[in-house]
Short mmCIF file of C-alpha atoms and ligand atoms in Angstrom, two decimals:
data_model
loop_
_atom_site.label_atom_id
_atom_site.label_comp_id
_atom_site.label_asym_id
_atom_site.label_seq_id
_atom_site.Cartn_x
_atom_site.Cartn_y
_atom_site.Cartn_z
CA UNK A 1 0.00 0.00 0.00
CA UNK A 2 1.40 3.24 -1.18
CA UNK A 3 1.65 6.32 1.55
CA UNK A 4 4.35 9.18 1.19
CA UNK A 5 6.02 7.27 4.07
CA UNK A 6 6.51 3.41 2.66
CA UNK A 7 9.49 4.26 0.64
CA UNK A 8 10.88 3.60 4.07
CA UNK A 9 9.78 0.32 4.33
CA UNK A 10 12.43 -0.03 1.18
CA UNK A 11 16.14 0.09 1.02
CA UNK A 12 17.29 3.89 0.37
CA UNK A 13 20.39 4.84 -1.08
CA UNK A 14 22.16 8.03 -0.89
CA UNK A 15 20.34 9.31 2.25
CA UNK A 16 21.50 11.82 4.91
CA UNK A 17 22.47 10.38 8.19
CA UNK A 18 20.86 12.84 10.44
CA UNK A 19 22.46 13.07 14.06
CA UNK A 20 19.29 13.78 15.83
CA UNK A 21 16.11 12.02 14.12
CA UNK A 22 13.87 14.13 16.16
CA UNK A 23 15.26 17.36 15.16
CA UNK A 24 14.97 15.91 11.28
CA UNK A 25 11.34 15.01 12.37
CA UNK A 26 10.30 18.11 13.20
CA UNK A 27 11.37 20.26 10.42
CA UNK A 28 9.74 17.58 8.37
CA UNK A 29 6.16 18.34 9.89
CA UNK A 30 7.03 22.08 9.58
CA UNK A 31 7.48 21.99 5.93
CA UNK A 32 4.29 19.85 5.24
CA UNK A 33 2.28 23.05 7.15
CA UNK A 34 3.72 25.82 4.90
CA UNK A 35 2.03 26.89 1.48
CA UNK A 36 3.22 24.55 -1.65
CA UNK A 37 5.77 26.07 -4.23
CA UNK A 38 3.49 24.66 -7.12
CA UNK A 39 0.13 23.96 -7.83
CA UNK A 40 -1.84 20.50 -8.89
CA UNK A 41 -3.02 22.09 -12.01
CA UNK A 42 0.46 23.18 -12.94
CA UNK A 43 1.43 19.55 -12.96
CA UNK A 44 -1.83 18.37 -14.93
CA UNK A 45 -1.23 20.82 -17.20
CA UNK A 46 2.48 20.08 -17.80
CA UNK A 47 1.99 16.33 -17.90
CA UNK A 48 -0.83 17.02 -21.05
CA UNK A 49 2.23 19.41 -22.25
CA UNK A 50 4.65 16.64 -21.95
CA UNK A 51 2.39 13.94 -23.78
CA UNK A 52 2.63 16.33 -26.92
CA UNK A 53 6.06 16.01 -26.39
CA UNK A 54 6.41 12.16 -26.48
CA UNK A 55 4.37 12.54 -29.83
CA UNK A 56 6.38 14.46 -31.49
CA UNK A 57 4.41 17.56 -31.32
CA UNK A 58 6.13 19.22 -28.38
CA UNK A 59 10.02 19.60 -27.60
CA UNK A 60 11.60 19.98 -23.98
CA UNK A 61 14.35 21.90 -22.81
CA UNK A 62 15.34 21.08 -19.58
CA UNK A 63 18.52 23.27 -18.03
CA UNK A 64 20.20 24.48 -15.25
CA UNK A 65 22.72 24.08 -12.96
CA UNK A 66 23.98 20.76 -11.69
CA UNK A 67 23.79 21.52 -7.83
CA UNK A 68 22.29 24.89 -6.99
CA UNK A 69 23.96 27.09 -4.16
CA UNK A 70 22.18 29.15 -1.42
CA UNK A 71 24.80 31.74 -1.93
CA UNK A 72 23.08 32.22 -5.93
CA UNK A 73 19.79 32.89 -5.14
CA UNK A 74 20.32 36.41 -6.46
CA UNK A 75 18.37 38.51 -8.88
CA UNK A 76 21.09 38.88 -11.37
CA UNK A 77 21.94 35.46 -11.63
CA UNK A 78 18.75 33.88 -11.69
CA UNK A 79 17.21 35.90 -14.17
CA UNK A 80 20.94 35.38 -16.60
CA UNK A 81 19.77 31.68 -15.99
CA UNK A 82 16.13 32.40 -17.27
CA UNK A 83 17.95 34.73 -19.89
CA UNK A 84 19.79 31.89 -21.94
CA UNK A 85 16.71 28.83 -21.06
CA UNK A 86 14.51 31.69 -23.06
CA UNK A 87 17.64 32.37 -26.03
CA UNK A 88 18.14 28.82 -26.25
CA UNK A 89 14.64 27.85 -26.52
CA UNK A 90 14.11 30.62 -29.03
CA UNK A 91 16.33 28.83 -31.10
CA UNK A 92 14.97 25.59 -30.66
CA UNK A 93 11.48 26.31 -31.79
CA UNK A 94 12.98 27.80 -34.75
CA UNK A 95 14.98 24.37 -35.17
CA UNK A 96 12.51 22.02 -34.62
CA UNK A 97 9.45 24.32 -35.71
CA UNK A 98 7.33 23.17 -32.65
CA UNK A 99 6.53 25.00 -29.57
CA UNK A 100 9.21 24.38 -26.54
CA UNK A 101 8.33 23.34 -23.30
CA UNK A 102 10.87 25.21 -20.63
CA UNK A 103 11.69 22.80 -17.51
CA UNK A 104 14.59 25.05 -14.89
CA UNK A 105 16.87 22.30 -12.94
CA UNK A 106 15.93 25.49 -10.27
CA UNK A 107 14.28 26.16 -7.66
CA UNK A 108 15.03 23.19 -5.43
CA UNK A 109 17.71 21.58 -7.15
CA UNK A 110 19.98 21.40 -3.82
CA UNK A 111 20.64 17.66 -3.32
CA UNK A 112 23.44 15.88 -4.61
CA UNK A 113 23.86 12.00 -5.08
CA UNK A 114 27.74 11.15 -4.75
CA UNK A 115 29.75 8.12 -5.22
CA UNK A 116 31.60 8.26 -2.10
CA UNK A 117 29.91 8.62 1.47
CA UNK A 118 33.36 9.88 2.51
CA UNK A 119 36.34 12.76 0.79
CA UNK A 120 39.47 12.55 2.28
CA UNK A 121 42.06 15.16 1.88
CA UNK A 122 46.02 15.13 3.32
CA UNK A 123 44.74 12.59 5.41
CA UNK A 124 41.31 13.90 6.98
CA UNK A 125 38.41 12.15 6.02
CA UNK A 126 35.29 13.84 6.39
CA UNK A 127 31.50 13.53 5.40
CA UNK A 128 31.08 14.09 1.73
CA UNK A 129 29.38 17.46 0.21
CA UNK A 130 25.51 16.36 -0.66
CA UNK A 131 24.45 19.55 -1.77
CA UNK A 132 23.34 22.76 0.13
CA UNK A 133 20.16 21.06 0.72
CA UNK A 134 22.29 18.64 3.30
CA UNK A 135 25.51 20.74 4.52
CA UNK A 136 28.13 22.71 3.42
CA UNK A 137 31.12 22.36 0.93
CA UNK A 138 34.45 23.57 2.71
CA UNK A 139 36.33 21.25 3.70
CA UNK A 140 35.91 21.40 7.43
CA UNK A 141 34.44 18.80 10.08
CA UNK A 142 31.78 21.10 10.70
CA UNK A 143 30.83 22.57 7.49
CA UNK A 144 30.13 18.93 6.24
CA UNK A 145 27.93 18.21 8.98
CA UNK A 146 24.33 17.30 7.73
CA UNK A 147 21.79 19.95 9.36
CA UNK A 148 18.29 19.19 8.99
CA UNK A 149 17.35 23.06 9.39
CA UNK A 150 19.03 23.32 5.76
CA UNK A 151 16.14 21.79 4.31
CA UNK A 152 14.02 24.71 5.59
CA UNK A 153 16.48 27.48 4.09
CA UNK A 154 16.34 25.29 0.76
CA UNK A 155 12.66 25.28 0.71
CA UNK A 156 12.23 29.29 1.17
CA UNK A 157 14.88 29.88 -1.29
CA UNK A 158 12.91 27.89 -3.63
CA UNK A 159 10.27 29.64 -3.08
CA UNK A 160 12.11 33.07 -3.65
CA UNK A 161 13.63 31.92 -7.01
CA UNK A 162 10.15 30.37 -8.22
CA UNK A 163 8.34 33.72 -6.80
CA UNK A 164 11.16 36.04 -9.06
CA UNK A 165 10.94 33.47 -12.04
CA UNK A 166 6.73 34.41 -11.81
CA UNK A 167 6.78 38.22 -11.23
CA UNK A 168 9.50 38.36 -14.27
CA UNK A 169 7.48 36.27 -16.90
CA UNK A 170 4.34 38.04 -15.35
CA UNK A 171 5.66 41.55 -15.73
CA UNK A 172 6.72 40.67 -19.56
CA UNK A 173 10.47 39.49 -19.33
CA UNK A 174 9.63 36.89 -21.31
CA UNK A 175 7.67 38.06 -24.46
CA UNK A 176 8.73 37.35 -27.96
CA UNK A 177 8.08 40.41 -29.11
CA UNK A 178 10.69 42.42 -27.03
CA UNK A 179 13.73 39.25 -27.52
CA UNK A 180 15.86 42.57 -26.16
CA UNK A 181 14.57 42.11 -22.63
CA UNK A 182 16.59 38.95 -22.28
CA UNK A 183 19.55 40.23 -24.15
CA UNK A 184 22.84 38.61 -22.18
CA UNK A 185 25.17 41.87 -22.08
CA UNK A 186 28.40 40.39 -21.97
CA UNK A 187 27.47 38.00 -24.90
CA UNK A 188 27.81 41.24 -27.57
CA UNK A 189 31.37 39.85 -28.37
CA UNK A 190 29.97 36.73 -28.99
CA UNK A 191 31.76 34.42 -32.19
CA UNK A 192 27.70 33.57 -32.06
CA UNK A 193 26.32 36.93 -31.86
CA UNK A 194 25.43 37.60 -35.22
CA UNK A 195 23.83 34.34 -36.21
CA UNK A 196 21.47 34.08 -33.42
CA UNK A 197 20.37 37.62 -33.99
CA UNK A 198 19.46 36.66 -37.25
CA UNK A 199 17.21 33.79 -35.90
CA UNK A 200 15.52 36.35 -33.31
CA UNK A 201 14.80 38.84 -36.29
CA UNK A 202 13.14 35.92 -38.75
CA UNK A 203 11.28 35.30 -35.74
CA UNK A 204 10.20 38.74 -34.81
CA UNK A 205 9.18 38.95 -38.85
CA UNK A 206 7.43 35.74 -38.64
CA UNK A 207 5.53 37.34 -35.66
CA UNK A 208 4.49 40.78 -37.37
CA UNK A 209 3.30 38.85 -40.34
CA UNK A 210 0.92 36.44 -38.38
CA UNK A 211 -0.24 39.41 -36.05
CA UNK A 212 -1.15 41.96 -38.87
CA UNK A 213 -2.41 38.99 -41.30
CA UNK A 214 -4.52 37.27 -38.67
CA UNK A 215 -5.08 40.58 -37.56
CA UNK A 216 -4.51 38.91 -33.56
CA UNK A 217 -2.10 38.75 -31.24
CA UNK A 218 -0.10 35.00 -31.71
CA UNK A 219 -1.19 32.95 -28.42
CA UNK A 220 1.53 31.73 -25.99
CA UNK A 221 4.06 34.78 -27.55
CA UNK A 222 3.76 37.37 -23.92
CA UNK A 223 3.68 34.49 -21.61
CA UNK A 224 6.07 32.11 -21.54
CA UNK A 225 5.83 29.05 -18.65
CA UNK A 226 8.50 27.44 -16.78
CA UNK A 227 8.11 24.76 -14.88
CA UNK A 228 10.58 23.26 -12.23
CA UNK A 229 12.39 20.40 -11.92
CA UNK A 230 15.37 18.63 -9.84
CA UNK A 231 16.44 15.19 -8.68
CA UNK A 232 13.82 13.75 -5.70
CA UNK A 233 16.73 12.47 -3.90
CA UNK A 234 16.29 13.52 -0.41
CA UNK A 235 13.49 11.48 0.53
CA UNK A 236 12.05 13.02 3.53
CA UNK A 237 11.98 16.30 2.02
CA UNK A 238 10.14 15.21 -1.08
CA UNK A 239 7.67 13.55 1.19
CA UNK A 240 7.07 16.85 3.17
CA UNK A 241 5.17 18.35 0.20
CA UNK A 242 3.40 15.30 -0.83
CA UNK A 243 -0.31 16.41 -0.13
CA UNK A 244 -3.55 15.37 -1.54
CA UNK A 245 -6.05 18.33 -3.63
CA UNK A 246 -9.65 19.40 -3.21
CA UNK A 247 -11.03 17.82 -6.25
CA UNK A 248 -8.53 15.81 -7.37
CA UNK A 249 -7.54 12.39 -6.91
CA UNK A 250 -4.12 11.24 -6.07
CA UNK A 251 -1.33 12.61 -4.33
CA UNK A 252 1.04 15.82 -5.97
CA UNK A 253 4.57 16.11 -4.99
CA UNK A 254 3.73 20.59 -4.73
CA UNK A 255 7.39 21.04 -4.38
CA UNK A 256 8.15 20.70 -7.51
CA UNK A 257 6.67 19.80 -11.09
CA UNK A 258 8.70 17.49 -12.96
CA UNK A 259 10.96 15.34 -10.28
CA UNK A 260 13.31 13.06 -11.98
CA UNK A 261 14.91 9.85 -10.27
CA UNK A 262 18.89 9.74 -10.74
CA UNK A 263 20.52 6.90 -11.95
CA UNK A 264 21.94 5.98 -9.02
CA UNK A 265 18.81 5.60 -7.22
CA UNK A 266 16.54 4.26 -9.99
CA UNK A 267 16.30 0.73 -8.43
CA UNK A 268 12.41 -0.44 -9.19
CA UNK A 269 12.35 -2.18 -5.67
CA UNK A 270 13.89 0.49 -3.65
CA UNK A 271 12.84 3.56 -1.85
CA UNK A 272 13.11 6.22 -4.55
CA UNK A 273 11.01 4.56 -6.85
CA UNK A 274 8.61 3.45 -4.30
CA UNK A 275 8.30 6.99 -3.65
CA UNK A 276 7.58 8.31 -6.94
CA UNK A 277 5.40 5.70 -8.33
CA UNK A 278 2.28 7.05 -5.82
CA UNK A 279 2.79 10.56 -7.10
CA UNK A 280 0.59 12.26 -9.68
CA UNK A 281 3.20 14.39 -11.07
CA UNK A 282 5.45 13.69 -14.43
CA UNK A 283 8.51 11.38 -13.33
CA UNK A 284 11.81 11.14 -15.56
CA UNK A 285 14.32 8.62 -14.82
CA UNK A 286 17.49 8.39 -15.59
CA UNK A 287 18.95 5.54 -17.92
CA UNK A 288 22.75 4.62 -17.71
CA UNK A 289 25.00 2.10 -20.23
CA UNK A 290 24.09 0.04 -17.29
CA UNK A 291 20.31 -0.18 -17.15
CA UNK A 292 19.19 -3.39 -17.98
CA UNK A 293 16.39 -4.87 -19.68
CA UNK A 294 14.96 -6.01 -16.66
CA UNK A 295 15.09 -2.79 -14.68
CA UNK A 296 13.87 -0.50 -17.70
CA UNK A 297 10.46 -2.91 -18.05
CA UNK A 298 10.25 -2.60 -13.88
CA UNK A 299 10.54 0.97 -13.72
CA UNK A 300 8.33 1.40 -17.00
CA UNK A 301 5.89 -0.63 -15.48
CA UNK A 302 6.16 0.98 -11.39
CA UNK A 303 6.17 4.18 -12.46
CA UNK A 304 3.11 4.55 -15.12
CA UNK A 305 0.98 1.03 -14.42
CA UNK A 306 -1.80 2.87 -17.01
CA UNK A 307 0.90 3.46 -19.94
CA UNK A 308 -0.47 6.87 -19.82
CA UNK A 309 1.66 9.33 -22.32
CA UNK A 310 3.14 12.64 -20.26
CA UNK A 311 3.74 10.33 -17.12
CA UNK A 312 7.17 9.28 -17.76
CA UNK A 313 9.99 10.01 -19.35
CA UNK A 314 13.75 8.30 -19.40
CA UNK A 315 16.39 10.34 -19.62
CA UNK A 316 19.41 9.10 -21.19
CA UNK A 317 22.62 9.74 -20.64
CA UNK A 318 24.97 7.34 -22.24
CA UNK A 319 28.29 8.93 -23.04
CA UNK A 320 29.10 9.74 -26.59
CA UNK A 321 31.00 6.63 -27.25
CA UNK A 322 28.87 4.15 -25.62
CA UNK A 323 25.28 5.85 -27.20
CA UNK A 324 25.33 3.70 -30.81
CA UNK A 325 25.96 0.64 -28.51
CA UNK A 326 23.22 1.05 -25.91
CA UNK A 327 20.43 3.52 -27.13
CA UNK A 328 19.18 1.55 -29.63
CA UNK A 329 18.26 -1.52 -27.15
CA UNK A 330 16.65 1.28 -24.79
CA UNK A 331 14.70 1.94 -27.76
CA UNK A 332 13.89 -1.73 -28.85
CA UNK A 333 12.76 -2.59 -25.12
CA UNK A 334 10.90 0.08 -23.89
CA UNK A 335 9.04 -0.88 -27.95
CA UNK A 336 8.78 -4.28 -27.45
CA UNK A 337 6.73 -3.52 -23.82
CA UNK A 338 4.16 -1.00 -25.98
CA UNK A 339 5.31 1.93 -23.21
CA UNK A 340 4.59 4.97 -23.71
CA UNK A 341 7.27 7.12 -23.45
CA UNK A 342 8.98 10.65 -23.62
CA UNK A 343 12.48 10.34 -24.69
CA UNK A 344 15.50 12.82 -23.34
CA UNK A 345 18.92 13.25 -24.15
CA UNK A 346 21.16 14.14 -21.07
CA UNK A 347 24.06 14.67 -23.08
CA UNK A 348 26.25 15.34 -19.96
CA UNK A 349 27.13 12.71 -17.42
CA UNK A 350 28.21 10.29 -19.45
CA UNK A 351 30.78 12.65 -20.84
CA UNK A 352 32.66 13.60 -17.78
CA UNK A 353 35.82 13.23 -17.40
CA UNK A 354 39.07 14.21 -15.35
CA UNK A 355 41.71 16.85 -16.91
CA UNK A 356 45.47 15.57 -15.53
CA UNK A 357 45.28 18.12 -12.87
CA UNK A 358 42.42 16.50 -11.41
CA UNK A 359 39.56 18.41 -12.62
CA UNK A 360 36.07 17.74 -13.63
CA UNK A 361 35.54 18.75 -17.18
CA UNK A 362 33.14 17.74 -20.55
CA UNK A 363 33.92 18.46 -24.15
CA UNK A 364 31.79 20.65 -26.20
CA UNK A 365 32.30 17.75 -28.68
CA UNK A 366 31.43 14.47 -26.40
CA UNK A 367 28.19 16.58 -26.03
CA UNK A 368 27.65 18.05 -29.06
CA UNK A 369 28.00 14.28 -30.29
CA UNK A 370 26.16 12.52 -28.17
CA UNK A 371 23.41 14.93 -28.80
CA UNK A 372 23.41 14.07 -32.60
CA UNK A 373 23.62 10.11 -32.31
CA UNK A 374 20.67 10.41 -30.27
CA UNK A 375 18.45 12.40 -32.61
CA UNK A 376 19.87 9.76 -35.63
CA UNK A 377 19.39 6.55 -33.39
CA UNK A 378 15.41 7.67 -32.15
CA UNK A 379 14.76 8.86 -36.17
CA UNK A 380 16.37 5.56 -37.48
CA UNK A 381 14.82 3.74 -35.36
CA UNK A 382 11.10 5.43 -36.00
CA UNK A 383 10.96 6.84 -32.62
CA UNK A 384 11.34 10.75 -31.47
CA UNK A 385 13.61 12.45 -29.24
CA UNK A 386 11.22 14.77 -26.94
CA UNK A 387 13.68 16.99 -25.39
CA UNK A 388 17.35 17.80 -23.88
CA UNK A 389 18.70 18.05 -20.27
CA UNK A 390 21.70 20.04 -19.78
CA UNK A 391 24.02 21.49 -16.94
CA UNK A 392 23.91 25.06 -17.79
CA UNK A 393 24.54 28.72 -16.90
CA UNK A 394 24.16 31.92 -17.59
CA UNK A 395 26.93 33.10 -16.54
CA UNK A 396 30.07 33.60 -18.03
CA UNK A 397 32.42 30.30 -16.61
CA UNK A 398 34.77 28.29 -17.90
CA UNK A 399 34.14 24.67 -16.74
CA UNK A 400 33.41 22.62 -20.14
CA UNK A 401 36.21 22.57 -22.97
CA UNK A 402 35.94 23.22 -26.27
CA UNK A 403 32.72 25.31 -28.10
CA UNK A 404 33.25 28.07 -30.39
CA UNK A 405 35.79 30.02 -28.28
CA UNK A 406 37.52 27.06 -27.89
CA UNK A 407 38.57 27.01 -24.16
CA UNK A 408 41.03 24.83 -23.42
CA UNK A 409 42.49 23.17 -20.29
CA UNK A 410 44.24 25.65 -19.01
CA UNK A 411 41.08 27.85 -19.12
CA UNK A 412 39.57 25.72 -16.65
CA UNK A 413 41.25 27.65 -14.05
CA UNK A 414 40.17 31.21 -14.64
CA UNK A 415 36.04 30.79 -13.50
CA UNK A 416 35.30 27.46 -12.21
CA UNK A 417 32.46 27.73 -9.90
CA UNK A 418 30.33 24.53 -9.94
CA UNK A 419 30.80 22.82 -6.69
CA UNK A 420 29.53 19.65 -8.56
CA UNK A 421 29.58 18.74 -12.62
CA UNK A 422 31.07 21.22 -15.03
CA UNK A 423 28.51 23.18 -16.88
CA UNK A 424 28.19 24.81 -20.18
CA UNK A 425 28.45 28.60 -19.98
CA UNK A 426 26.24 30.84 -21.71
CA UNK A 427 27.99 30.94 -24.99
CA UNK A 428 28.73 26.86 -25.01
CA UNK A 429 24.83 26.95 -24.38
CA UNK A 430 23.43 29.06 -26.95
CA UNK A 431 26.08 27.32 -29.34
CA UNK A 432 24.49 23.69 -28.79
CA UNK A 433 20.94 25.26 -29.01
CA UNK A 434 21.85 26.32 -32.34
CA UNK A 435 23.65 23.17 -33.18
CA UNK A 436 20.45 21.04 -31.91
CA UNK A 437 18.07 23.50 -34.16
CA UNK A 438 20.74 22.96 -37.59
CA UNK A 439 20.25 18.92 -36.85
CA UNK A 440 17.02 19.11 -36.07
CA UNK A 441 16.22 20.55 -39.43
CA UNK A 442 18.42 18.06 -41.07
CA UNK A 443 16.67 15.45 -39.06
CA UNK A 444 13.02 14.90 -40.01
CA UNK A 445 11.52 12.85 -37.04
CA UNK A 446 7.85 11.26 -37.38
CA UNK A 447 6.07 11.55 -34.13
CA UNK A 448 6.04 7.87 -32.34
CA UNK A 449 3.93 5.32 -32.83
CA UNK A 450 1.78 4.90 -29.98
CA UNK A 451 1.62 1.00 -29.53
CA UNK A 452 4.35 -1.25 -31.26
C1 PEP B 501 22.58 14.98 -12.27
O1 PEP B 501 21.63 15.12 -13.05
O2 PEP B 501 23.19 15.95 -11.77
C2 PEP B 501 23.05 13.61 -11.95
C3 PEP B 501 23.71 13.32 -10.85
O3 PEP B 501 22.75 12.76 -12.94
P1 PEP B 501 22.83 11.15 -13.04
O4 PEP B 501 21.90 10.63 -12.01
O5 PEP B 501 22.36 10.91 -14.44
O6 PEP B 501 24.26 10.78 -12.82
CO1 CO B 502 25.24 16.82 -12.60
#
């Protein structure tokens, strides 16, 4: 019997060890009493959005950062985040001539899976960093101490980057016909300046001509959505905002709208899944070189027991090299069990990799390729890539190597900020939008069938 408790009648991986249960406990109950960051017709709505998707008549961009940090809940930097998700979808409608569906990794993305429970430096070992939801990154026995009350601070700054996200789209940030608004000012010198200008203006003219032929104003072109997303990882703070509707059935995760289930984690007889399957809201998982055939049909089949398009979607993220070997069985099994799904290209965790000074780093290439297998595999194969999920900023960093500036190793130095993965900077980001939009072009993709 599903509650938002029984995930812990399951085995849970990556969870916080919490000193004091009671303490953990009570902020628990607290953040059940205090008003929900979304709404349940938010999440019906995006779930109808997202079955479009999976039928080819929809396309997702999901971005943002890998881990975010208390200390960037800032005006500036959250709307340069909303800035470049806008330029880069711009792009992508123009690409793939559909209307794009705008999923933030923000507001809430605080919690971090890691591969070690333990970092040790010059021989101190100490608690690993989980993410500002859990504790604190310096290296220091007390920084890394997990503090319950952090789950609290996470929540309100949530709110206050989902509350600034509103009043900007509200107040007109985000309408096509002013593309200025969300002009990036440092990204005038841009190698890629001139080209996506050019896609803005056939836009803007595509716009006039509709508005004074129709004689209307276009629907959808003053008010853009986003809609939220991170990894449900922390399991007690997940279940904190897991609350049943007046006229509704079922129970909505109102933390968040589109949770996704990390690929260490996505274990169909373990706690996360146990936790998402009861939930009413849009689920992604993530799918690794190592999912098997036998997990993929139990988490298909877990997570969406009434095949019902908009309710799932697998996220893959394969690696460059290792995409032509695996995606296509993805493909074949999730076909072979009739599932519906939406299909997403994470083109960045299986392309990490260490520099020889130790340093987390991705190749504007690894991604740029992986990207482009998986559009080729899903079209040969008759099916449809739905969207992308990338580790983004706004701002101006240099973390990734490679892209039309070409940074380099050595660049890595200068503005590495991610505590985490490595993310594409603004230009990197607007460069792979318009690379996605060129192959999507070159790419005709039928929508997918919906039974084999
Ligand atoms: C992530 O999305 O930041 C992440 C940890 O991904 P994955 O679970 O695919 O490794
Ligand atoms: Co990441």
């Amino acid at each position: 019997m599903w509650s938002p408790e029984s995930w812990k009648s399951k085995p849970a991986r990556q969870q916080v060890v919490y000193p004091d249960q009671d303490k953990l406990n009570a902020v628990v109950d607290e953040l059940g009493t205090l008003p929900p960051l979304v709404t349940s017709w938010e999440i019906v709505a995006l779930r109808a959005l997202l079955a479009e998707a999976s039928q080819g008549h929809r396309f997702v961009l999901q971005g943002g950062d890998c881990a975010e940090r208390f200390a960037d809940c800032q005006p500036p930097k959250i709307a340069n985040q909303l800035k470049i998700l806008l330029q880069m979808s711009l792009v992508l409608v123009q690409g793939s001539q559909r209307p794009v569906i705008r999923v933030g990794r923000f507001a809430g993305q605080y919690a971090k899976p890691r591969s070690e429970d333990f970092e040790e430096r010059g021989g101190e070992r100490l608690l690993s960093y989980r993410g500002d939801l859990v504790n604190r990154s310096p290296f220091t026995a007390a920084d890394r101490q997990p503090d319950p009350q952090r789950l609290l601070r996470a929540y309100e700054r949530s709110a206050l980057t989902l509350n600034f996200c509103r009043a900007l789209v509200k107040g007109g940030f985000a309408d096509l016909h002013h593309p200025e608004y969300w002009d990036l000012g440092f990204a005038r010198q841009s190698p890629l300046e001139d080209e996506y200008q050019e896609m803005v203006a056939e836009i803007s003219r595509a716009l006039r001509f509709m508005e004074n032929v129709l004689g209307v104003r276009a629907g959808e072109t003053d008010r853009i959505d986003f809609y939220t997303s991170h990894e449900a990882l922390h399991l007690p703070y997940e279940q904190a905002q897991t609350k049943q509707v007046p006229h509704r059935s079922g129970w909505f995760n109102l933390g968040v709208h589109f949770p996704w289930i990390g690929v260490r984690t996505a274990l169909p007889d373990e706690a996360h899944v146990e936790y998402c399957r009861g939930i009413e809201n849009p689920v992604g998982i993530k799918a690794g070189p190592a999912t098997t055939r036998e997990q993929l049909l139990a988490l298909i089949e877990r997570l969406n027991p009434r095949n019902e398009p908009g309710k799932l979607a697998v996220i893959h993220r394969l690696g460059r090299r290792q995409s032509e070997s695996v995606l296509p069985r993805l493909i074949e099994w999730a076909r072979e069990a009739g599932a519906n799904l939406l299909w997403i290209c994470d083109p960045m965790h299986g392309n990490t990799r260490l520099t020889s000074d130790g340093i987390k780093t991705r190749n504007f290439d690894d991604i740029l390729g992986e990207l482009e297998l998986a559009f080729t595999i899903h079209a040969g194969m008759r099916s449809y890539l739905g969207g992308v999920h990338i580790e983004l900023t706004g701002e101006n960093v240099t973390e990734c190597v490679g892209g039309a500036r070409g940074l380099s190793e050595a660049d890595l130095k200068r503005a590495y900020v991610s505590e985490v993965d490595p993310r594409l900077n603004y230009e990197q980001a607007l460069e792979i939008a318009l690379c996605i939009a060129r192959k999507m072009r070159a790419t005709p993709a039928g929508p997918t069938p919906a039974s084999p």
